[in-house]
């Protein structure tokens, strides 16, 4: 007998990530080629017609694994019985808006959707928050859905992780599938720390550390570059990038670079990375490989407990575990702390918006 369908909620499904993501889920990219799915697509009333158009296209595509579609603007209907919730819906920052304005709108969305998920989702529902500020939205969702286990609430930093693998592959001219164990620490923002210190590449003579294969320290980070960015601003960054192509800055600024090029934020890579995140969480990470996920900090690596912070994790039997015991050098320590400080500030800002 075939498997029971899994109900997958995508909020913001009429938006651009939603449009890239729902066909991937319906094709089995997220949960495997033998796992039927029922898609729940939630958006807000102004997007109802577009949402219905996406539903029509899903029907037209005749996906064999797709056993049903719920397209709704009713949060209770959207959340009822879902096993996996991918939270993409949110309010984008518009011209003239301050960070606090957008934070205020999004944290109140995540507060109310937390309650709907808590009351109506299936027991043990796994949640992935994609909408920005992703870590802090996930934290608010966790705090206002106290009966959902904290291990079930995560945010997307897999896109940054995949960007790091992509940059290493380009630099070394190797297949991206031969690169593994990069790490994204911290916030899905420009303070994130993309760390190659433990990353390796499969070569004909065995696995080699990336650090051994790229001897040029300036590729990872250029201290002078950072100082000049602080002193002279972003134009220095653009200009120096042409000269060096520093790894850390490139990964940290990749979202902004995509927006500049597309006039829209990343969508296909975000959707694909969301599928990677859920697939590895549910089906497990390959032996000897870790991935980056934004998860509730338990104080590992002296990251303050109580933040949603991106760590290296392995997954087995539907549970993630933070990889322990990795060496952290002095430079890395500073970067881990810097991004934690930003998350602590975001948390305070989010709470001030809710009070
Ligand atoms: P978009 O504006 O195209 O789509 C957002 C959708 O959310 C819209 O259809 C909107 O109507 C809907 N929405 C707004 N409020 C809602 C609510 N209360 N309930 C349900 N739906 C609601 O944006 P997008 O390009 O799809 O990006 C979505 C979010 O993902 C943004 O916040 C973006 O910054 C973020 N993002 C995160 C990552 C990551 O790696 N974490 C990467 C790319 C984009
Ligand atoms: C990304 O990393 O591509 C996005 O989070 C960028 C953004 O600001 O939406």
CSV table of C-alpha atoms and ligand atoms in Angstrom, one decimal:
chain,number,residue,atom,x,y,z
A,1,UNK,CA,0.0,0.0,0.0
A,2,UNK,CA,1.2,3.6,-0.8
A,3,UNK,CA,2.2,6.1,1.9
A,4,UNK,CA,-0.4,8.4,3.5
A,5,UNK,CA,-0.1,11.9,2.1
A,6,UNK,CA,1.8,14.5,4.1
A,7,UNK,CA,0.1,17.9,4.5
A,8,UNK,CA,2.5,20.8,3.7
A,9,UNK,CA,1.6,24.4,4.4
A,10,UNK,CA,3.2,27.2,2.4
A,11,UNK,CA,2.3,30.7,3.6
A,12,UNK,CA,2.8,33.5,1.2
A,13,UNK,CA,2.1,31.0,-1.6
A,14,UNK,CA,1.1,33.6,-4.1
A,15,UNK,CA,4.4,35.3,-3.8
A,16,UNK,CA,7.5,34.7,-5.8
A,17,UNK,CA,9.2,32.1,-3.6
A,18,UNK,CA,5.8,30.4,-3.2
A,19,UNK,CA,5.5,30.1,-7.0
A,20,UNK,CA,8.9,28.4,-7.2
A,21,UNK,CA,8.4,26.2,-4.2
A,22,UNK,CA,5.0,24.6,-4.6
A,23,UNK,CA,5.8,22.7,-7.8
A,24,UNK,CA,9.0,21.4,-6.2
A,25,UNK,CA,7.0,20.0,-3.3
A,26,UNK,CA,4.4,18.6,-5.7
A,27,UNK,CA,7.1,16.9,-7.7
A,28,UNK,CA,8.6,15.1,-4.6
A,29,UNK,CA,11.8,17.3,-4.5
A,30,UNK,CA,11.1,18.0,-0.8
A,31,UNK,CA,9.9,14.7,0.6
A,32,UNK,CA,10.9,12.1,-1.9
A,33,UNK,CA,9.5,10.6,-5.1
A,34,UNK,CA,7.3,8.1,-3.3
A,35,UNK,CA,5.7,10.5,-0.8
A,36,UNK,CA,2.2,11.9,-1.7
A,37,UNK,CA,1.5,15.4,-0.5
A,38,UNK,CA,-1.5,17.6,0.0
A,39,UNK,CA,-0.6,21.3,-0.4
A,40,UNK,CA,-2.1,24.0,1.8
A,41,UNK,CA,-1.5,27.4,0.3
A,42,UNK,CA,-2.2,30.4,2.5
A,43,UNK,CA,-2.1,34.1,1.5
A,44,UNK,CA,-3.9,37.3,2.3
A,45,UNK,CA,-7.1,38.5,0.7
A,46,UNK,CA,-5.5,41.0,-1.8
A,47,UNK,CA,-3.6,38.0,-3.2
A,48,UNK,CA,-6.6,35.6,-3.3
A,49,UNK,CA,-7.0,35.8,-7.1
A,50,UNK,CA,-3.3,35.2,-7.8
A,51,UNK,CA,-3.4,32.3,-5.3
A,52,UNK,CA,-6.3,30.7,-7.1
A,53,UNK,CA,-4.2,31.1,-10.3
A,54,UNK,CA,-1.4,29.1,-8.7
A,55,UNK,CA,-3.9,26.4,-7.7
A,56,UNK,CA,-5.2,26.2,-11.3
A,57,UNK,CA,-1.6,25.7,-12.5
A,58,UNK,CA,-1.0,23.0,-10.0
A,59,UNK,CA,-4.1,21.2,-11.3
A,60,UNK,CA,-2.9,21.8,-14.9
A,61,UNK,CA,0.6,20.3,-14.2
A,62,UNK,CA,-1.0,17.0,-13.2
A,63,UNK,CA,1.6,16.1,-10.6
A,64,UNK,CA,1.1,12.4,-9.7
A,65,UNK,CA,2.2,12.9,-6.1
A,66,UNK,CA,-0.2,15.8,-5.5
A,67,UNK,CA,-3.3,14.4,-3.7
A,68,UNK,CA,-5.1,17.7,-3.0
A,69,UNK,CA,-4.7,21.5,-2.8
A,70,UNK,CA,-6.2,23.8,-0.2
A,71,UNK,CA,-5.8,27.5,-1.4
A,72,UNK,CA,-7.1,29.8,1.3
A,73,UNK,CA,-6.9,33.2,2.9
A,74,UNK,CA,-8.2,31.7,6.2
A,75,UNK,CA,-5.4,31.0,8.6
A,76,UNK,CA,-7.3,28.3,10.5
A,77,UNK,CA,-8.2,26.4,7.3
A,78,UNK,CA,-4.6,26.8,6.1
A,79,UNK,CA,-3.0,25.4,9.3
A,80,UNK,CA,-5.5,22.6,10.0
A,81,UNK,CA,-3.8,19.2,10.1
A,82,UNK,CA,-0.5,20.3,8.5
A,83,UNK,CA,2.5,18.1,9.2
A,84,UNK,CA,5.0,20.6,7.8
A,85,UNK,CA,4.7,24.4,7.7
A,86,UNK,CA,6.9,26.5,5.5
A,87,UNK,CA,6.4,30.1,6.5
A,88,UNK,CA,7.2,32.3,3.5
A,89,UNK,CA,4.5,34.9,3.9
A,90,UNK,CA,5.4,38.3,5.2
A,91,UNK,CA,5.6,42.0,4.6
A,92,UNK,CA,8.5,43.1,2.5
A,93,UNK,CA,10.4,46.3,3.3
A,94,UNK,CA,9.2,49.2,1.1
A,95,UNK,CA,10.8,52.4,0.2
A,96,UNK,CA,11.0,54.8,3.1
A,97,UNK,CA,10.3,52.1,5.7
A,98,UNK,CA,12.6,51.7,8.7
A,99,UNK,CA,13.7,48.3,9.9
A,100,UNK,CA,11.5,48.7,12.9
A,101,UNK,CA,8.4,49.2,10.8
A,102,UNK,CA,8.9,46.0,8.9
A,103,UNK,CA,9.9,44.1,12.0
A,104,UNK,CA,6.7,45.3,13.7
A,105,UNK,CA,4.5,44.1,10.9
A,106,UNK,CA,6.2,40.7,10.6
A,107,UNK,CA,6.5,39.9,14.2
A,108,UNK,CA,2.7,40.5,14.7
A,109,UNK,CA,2.0,38.2,11.7
A,110,UNK,CA,4.2,35.5,13.3
A,111,UNK,CA,2.7,35.9,16.7
A,112,UNK,CA,-0.8,35.3,15.3
A,113,UNK,CA,0.2,32.5,13.0
A,114,UNK,CA,2.0,30.8,15.9
A,115,UNK,CA,-1.4,30.6,17.7
A,116,UNK,CA,-3.1,29.1,14.6
A,117,UNK,CA,-0.4,26.5,14.2
A,118,UNK,CA,-0.4,25.6,17.8
A,119,UNK,CA,-4.2,25.1,17.8
A,120,UNK,CA,-4.7,23.5,14.4
A,121,UNK,CA,-1.6,21.9,13.0
A,122,UNK,CA,-0.9,18.1,13.4
A,123,UNK,CA,1.0,17.0,16.5
A,124,UNK,CA,4.7,17.2,15.9
A,125,UNK,CA,4.4,19.6,13.0
A,126,UNK,CA,7.8,20.7,11.7
A,127,UNK,CA,8.1,24.5,11.0
A,128,UNK,CA,10.5,26.3,8.7
A,129,UNK,CA,10.5,30.1,8.7
A,130,UNK,CA,11.8,31.7,5.5
A,131,UNK,CA,10.3,35.2,5.7
A,132,UNK,CA,12.7,37.9,7.0
A,133,UNK,CA,13.8,38.6,9.6
A,134,UNK,CA,13.8,34.8,9.5
A,135,UNK,CA,15.6,34.0,12.8
A,136,UNK,CA,13.5,36.5,14.8
A,137,UNK,CA,10.2,35.6,13.1
A,138,UNK,CA,11.0,32.0,14.1
A,139,UNK,CA,11.8,33.0,17.6
A,140,UNK,CA,8.5,34.9,18.0
A,141,UNK,CA,6.6,31.9,16.5
A,142,UNK,CA,8.3,29.6,19.0
A,143,UNK,CA,7.5,31.9,22.0
A,144,UNK,CA,3.8,32.3,21.0
A,145,UNK,CA,3.3,28.6,20.3
A,146,UNK,CA,4.6,27.1,23.6
A,147,UNK,CA,3.1,23.7,23.1
A,148,UNK,CA,5.0,23.1,19.8
A,149,UNK,CA,8.3,21.5,20.8
A,150,UNK,CA,11.1,24.0,20.4
A,151,UNK,CA,13.1,21.5,18.3
A,152,UNK,CA,10.3,21.7,15.7
A,153,UNK,CA,10.8,25.4,15.0
A,154,UNK,CA,13.6,26.3,12.6
A,155,UNK,CA,14.6,29.0,10.1
A,156,UNK,CA,16.2,28.9,6.7
A,157,UNK,CA,20.0,29.5,6.5
A,158,UNK,CA,20.4,26.6,4.1
A,159,UNK,CA,20.4,29.1,1.3
A,160,UNK,CA,23.5,30.8,2.8
A,161,UNK,CA,25.0,27.3,3.3
A,162,UNK,CA,24.4,26.4,-0.3
A,163,UNK,CA,25.8,29.8,-1.4
A,164,UNK,CA,29.0,29.0,0.5
A,165,UNK,CA,29.3,25.6,-1.2
A,166,UNK,CA,28.7,27.3,-4.6
A,167,UNK,CA,31.4,29.8,-4.0
A,168,UNK,CA,34.0,27.2,-2.9
A,169,UNK,CA,33.1,25.1,-6.0
A,170,UNK,CA,33.6,28.1,-8.3
A,171,UNK,CA,36.8,29.1,-6.7
A,172,UNK,CA,38.3,25.6,-6.8
A,173,UNK,CA,36.7,24.6,-10.1
A,174,UNK,CA,35.2,21.4,-8.6
A,175,UNK,CA,31.7,20.0,-8.6
A,176,UNK,CA,29.6,21.5,-5.9
A,177,UNK,CA,28.5,17.9,-5.0
A,178,UNK,CA,32.1,17.2,-4.0
A,179,UNK,CA,32.2,20.1,-1.4
A,180,UNK,CA,30.7,19.7,2.1
A,181,UNK,CA,30.7,20.8,5.6
A,182,UNK,CA,30.8,24.6,5.2
A,183,UNK,CA,29.0,26.3,8.1
A,184,UNK,CA,26.7,29.3,8.4
A,185,UNK,CA,26.8,30.6,12.0
A,186,UNK,CA,24.2,33.0,13.3
A,187,UNK,CA,21.7,35.3,11.7
A,188,UNK,CA,20.3,35.2,8.1
A,189,UNK,CA,21.7,38.7,7.6
A,190,UNK,CA,24.9,40.3,6.6
A,191,UNK,CA,26.4,39.5,10.1
A,192,UNK,CA,26.2,35.8,9.4
A,193,UNK,CA,29.5,34.0,9.6
A,194,UNK,CA,30.2,31.7,6.6
A,195,UNK,CA,33.0,29.4,8.0
A,196,UNK,CA,35.1,27.3,5.7
A,197,UNK,CA,37.5,26.1,8.4
A,198,UNK,CA,36.0,22.6,8.5
A,199,UNK,CA,34.8,22.3,4.9
A,200,UNK,CA,36.3,19.7,2.6
A,201,UNK,CA,36.4,18.7,-1.0
A,202,UNK,CA,36.4,15.2,-2.4
A,203,UNK,CA,39.5,14.8,-4.7
A,204,UNK,CA,40.9,11.7,-6.5
A,205,UNK,CA,43.3,11.3,-3.6
A,206,UNK,CA,40.7,11.6,-0.8
A,207,UNK,CA,39.0,14.4,1.1
A,208,UNK,CA,41.0,17.5,1.4
A,209,UNK,CA,40.3,20.6,3.6
A,210,UNK,CA,39.3,23.7,1.7
A,211,UNK,CA,41.8,25.6,3.8
A,212,UNK,CA,44.6,23.4,2.3
A,213,UNK,CA,43.3,23.8,-1.3
A,214,UNK,CA,42.9,27.6,-1.2
A,215,UNK,CA,46.2,28.9,0.3
A,216,UNK,CA,45.3,32.5,-0.5
A,217,UNK,CA,44.1,34.0,2.8
A,218,UNK,CA,42.8,37.1,1.1
A,219,UNK,CA,40.1,35.0,-0.5
A,220,UNK,CA,38.4,34.2,2.8
A,221,UNK,CA,38.5,37.7,4.2
A,222,UNK,CA,40.5,40.8,3.8
A,223,UNK,CA,40.9,42.8,7.0
A,224,UNK,CA,41.8,45.9,5.1
A,225,UNK,CA,38.7,45.5,3.0
A,226,UNK,CA,36.5,45.4,6.0
A,227,UNK,CA,38.1,48.5,7.5
A,228,UNK,CA,37.7,50.3,4.2
A,229,UNK,CA,34.0,49.3,4.0
A,230,UNK,CA,33.4,50.8,7.4
A,231,UNK,CA,35.3,54.0,6.5
A,232,UNK,CA,34.2,54.4,2.9
A,233,UNK,CA,31.0,52.4,2.5
A,234,UNK,CA,29.6,49.9,0.1
A,235,UNK,CA,31.3,51.3,-3.1
A,236,UNK,CA,34.6,50.1,-1.7
A,237,UNK,CA,33.1,46.7,-1.3
A,238,UNK,CA,31.9,46.5,-4.9
A,239,UNK,CA,35.2,47.8,-6.2
A,240,UNK,CA,37.3,45.5,-4.1
A,241,UNK,CA,35.2,42.5,-4.9
A,242,UNK,CA,36.3,42.8,-8.5
A,243,UNK,CA,39.9,42.5,-7.3
A,244,UNK,CA,39.6,39.8,-4.7
A,245,UNK,CA,36.3,38.0,-4.6
A,246,UNK,CA,36.5,37.4,-0.8
A,247,UNK,CA,34.5,34.5,0.3
A,248,UNK,CA,32.9,35.8,3.5
A,249,UNK,CA,31.7,39.1,2.1
A,250,UNK,CA,30.4,37.5,-1.1
A,251,UNK,CA,28.3,35.0,0.9
A,252,UNK,CA,27.1,37.6,3.4
A,253,UNK,CA,26.1,40.0,0.6
A,254,UNK,CA,24.7,37.5,-1.9
A,255,UNK,CA,21.1,38.3,-1.1
A,256,UNK,CA,21.7,42.0,-1.8
A,257,UNK,CA,23.6,41.1,-5.0
A,258,UNK,CA,20.7,39.1,-6.3
A,259,UNK,CA,18.3,41.9,-5.5
A,260,UNK,CA,20.5,44.3,-7.4
A,261,UNK,CA,20.7,42.0,-10.4
A,262,UNK,CA,17.1,40.8,-10.6
A,263,UNK,CA,15.4,43.8,-9.0
A,264,UNK,CA,13.7,41.1,-6.9
A,265,UNK,CA,15.0,39.0,-4.1
A,266,UNK,CA,16.2,35.4,-4.6
A,267,UNK,CA,13.3,33.0,-5.2
A,268,UNK,CA,14.4,29.8,-7.0
A,269,UNK,CA,17.4,29.3,-4.8
A,270,UNK,CA,15.4,30.1,-1.7
A,271,UNK,CA,12.7,27.6,-2.7
A,272,UNK,CA,15.3,24.9,-3.6
A,273,UNK,CA,17.1,25.5,-0.3
A,274,UNK,CA,13.9,25.3,1.6
A,275,UNK,CA,13.3,21.8,0.0
A,276,UNK,CA,16.9,20.8,1.0
A,277,UNK,CA,16.3,22.0,4.6
A,278,UNK,CA,13.1,19.9,5.0
A,279,UNK,CA,14.4,16.9,3.1
A,280,UNK,CA,17.5,16.5,5.2
A,281,UNK,CA,15.5,17.2,8.4
A,282,UNK,CA,12.9,14.5,7.6
A,283,UNK,CA,15.0,12.0,5.7
A,284,UNK,CA,18.4,12.6,7.3
A,285,UNK,CA,21.8,14.0,6.4
A,286,UNK,CA,24.3,11.8,4.5
A,287,UNK,CA,26.9,10.1,6.7
A,288,UNK,CA,29.8,12.4,7.5
A,289,UNK,CA,28.0,15.5,6.3
A,290,UNK,CA,26.4,18.3,8.2
A,291,UNK,CA,24.2,21.2,7.0
A,292,UNK,CA,23.3,24.6,8.5
A,293,UNK,CA,19.9,25.2,10.1
A,294,UNK,CA,18.6,28.1,12.2
A,295,UNK,CA,17.6,26.3,15.4
A,296,UNK,CA,16.9,27.1,19.0
A,297,UNK,CA,20.2,27.6,20.8
A,298,UNK,CA,20.9,25.4,23.8
A,299,UNK,CA,24.1,27.4,24.6
A,300,UNK,CA,26.4,25.2,22.4
A,301,UNK,CA,29.6,27.0,21.3
A,302,UNK,CA,28.7,29.7,24.0
A,303,UNK,CA,26.0,31.1,21.8
A,304,UNK,CA,23.4,32.6,24.2
A,305,UNK,CA,20.6,30.1,24.8
A,306,UNK,CA,17.2,31.3,23.7
A,307,UNK,CA,18.1,32.7,20.3
A,308,UNK,CA,17.3,31.0,16.9
A,309,UNK,CA,20.8,30.8,15.6
A,310,UNK,CA,22.3,29.0,12.7
A,311,UNK,CA,24.5,26.0,13.6
A,312,UNK,CA,26.0,23.0,11.9
A,313,UNK,CA,23.6,20.1,12.4
A,314,UNK,CA,23.2,16.5,11.4
A,315,UNK,CA,19.7,14.9,11.2
A,316,UNK,CA,18.5,11.4,11.9
A,317,UNK,CA,15.0,10.0,12.4
A,318,UNK,CA,13.4,13.4,11.9
A,319,UNK,CA,15.5,15.2,14.6
A,320,UNK,CA,18.4,17.6,14.2
A,321,UNK,CA,21.5,17.6,16.5
A,322,UNK,CA,24.0,20.4,16.7
A,323,UNK,CA,27.5,19.1,15.7
A,324,UNK,CA,29.7,19.4,18.8
A,325,UNK,CA,33.4,19.8,19.4
A,326,UNK,CA,34.4,21.8,16.3
A,327,UNK,CA,37.5,24.0,17.0
A,328,UNK,CA,36.7,27.7,16.9
A,329,UNK,CA,39.7,30.1,16.4
A,330,UNK,CA,39.9,33.6,17.7
A,331,UNK,CA,38.6,35.3,14.5
A,332,UNK,CA,35.7,32.9,14.3
A,333,UNK,CA,34.8,33.5,18.0
A,334,UNK,CA,34.5,37.2,17.3
A,335,UNK,CA,32.3,36.5,14.3
A,336,UNK,CA,30.1,34.1,16.2
A,337,UNK,CA,29.6,36.7,19.0
A,338,UNK,CA,28.9,39.5,16.6
A,339,UNK,CA,26.0,37.8,14.9
A,340,UNK,CA,24.7,36.6,18.3
A,341,UNK,CA,24.7,40.3,19.4
A,342,UNK,CA,22.7,41.3,16.4
A,343,UNK,CA,20.1,38.5,17.2
A,344,UNK,CA,19.9,39.6,20.8
A,345,UNK,CA,19.2,43.2,19.6
A,346,UNK,CA,16.6,41.9,17.1
A,347,UNK,CA,14.9,39.9,19.8
A,348,UNK,CA,14.6,43.0,22.0
A,349,UNK,CA,13.3,45.1,19.1
A,350,UNK,CA,10.7,42.4,18.2
A,351,UNK,CA,9.5,42.4,21.8
A,352,UNK,CA,9.3,46.2,21.9
A,353,UNK,CA,7.1,46.0,18.7
A,354,UNK,CA,4.8,43.6,20.4
A,355,UNK,CA,4.4,45.5,23.6
B,1,LIG,P1,6.8,38.2,-2.0
B,1,LIG,O1,6.5,39.6,-1.6
B,1,LIG,O2,6.8,37.8,-3.5
B,1,LIG,O3,5.7,37.2,-1.4
B,1,LIG,C1,5.3,37.3,0.0
B,1,LIG,C2,3.8,36.8,0.0
B,1,LIG,O4,3.4,36.8,1.4
B,1,LIG,C3,2.9,37.7,-0.8
B,1,LIG,O5,2.1,36.9,-1.6
B,1,LIG,C4,2.0,38.3,0.3
B,1,LIG,O6,0.7,38.5,-0.1
B,1,LIG,C5,2.1,37.2,1.4
B,1,LIG,N1,1.7,37.6,2.7
B,1,LIG,C6,1.9,38.8,3.4
B,1,LIG,N2,1.4,38.7,4.6
B,1,LIG,C7,0.9,37.5,4.8
B,1,LIG,C8,0.2,36.8,5.8
B,1,LIG,N3,-0.1,37.5,7.0
B,1,LIG,N4,-0.1,35.5,5.7
B,1,LIG,C9,0.1,34.9,4.5
B,1,LIG,N5,0.7,35.4,3.5
B,1,LIG,C10,1.1,36.7,3.6
B,1,LIG,O7,8.1,37.8,-1.3
B,1,LIG,P2,9.1,36.5,-1.6
B,1,LIG,O8,10.1,37.0,-2.6
B,1,LIG,O9,8.3,35.3,-1.9
B,1,LIG,O10,9.8,36.4,-0.2
B,1,LIG,C11,9.1,36.1,0.9
B,1,LIG,C12,10.0,36.3,2.2
B,1,LIG,O11,11.1,35.4,2.2
B,1,LIG,C13,10.5,37.7,2.3
B,1,LIG,O12,10.4,38.1,3.7
B,1,LIG,C14,12.0,37.6,1.9
B,1,LIG,O13,12.8,38.6,2.5
B,1,LIG,C15,12.3,36.2,2.5
B,1,LIG,N6,13.5,35.5,2.0
B,1,LIG,C16,14.2,34.8,2.9
B,1,LIG,C17,15.2,34.0,2.4
B,1,LIG,C18,16.0,33.1,3.4
B,1,LIG,O14,17.0,32.5,2.9
B,1,LIG,N7,15.7,33.0,4.6
B,1,LIG,C19,15.6,34.1,1.1
B,1,LIG,C20,14.9,34.9,0.2
B,1,LIG,C21,13.8,35.6,0.7
B,2,LIG,C1,18.3,36.5,0.5
B,2,LIG,O1,19.1,36.0,1.3
B,2,LIG,O2,18.3,36.3,-0.7
B,2,LIG,C2,17.1,37.3,1.1
B,2,LIG,O3,17.0,37.1,2.4
B,2,LIG,C3,17.4,38.7,0.8
B,2,LIG,C4,16.2,39.6,1.2
B,2,LIG,O4,16.5,40.7,1.8
B,2,LIG,O5,15.1,39.3,0.9
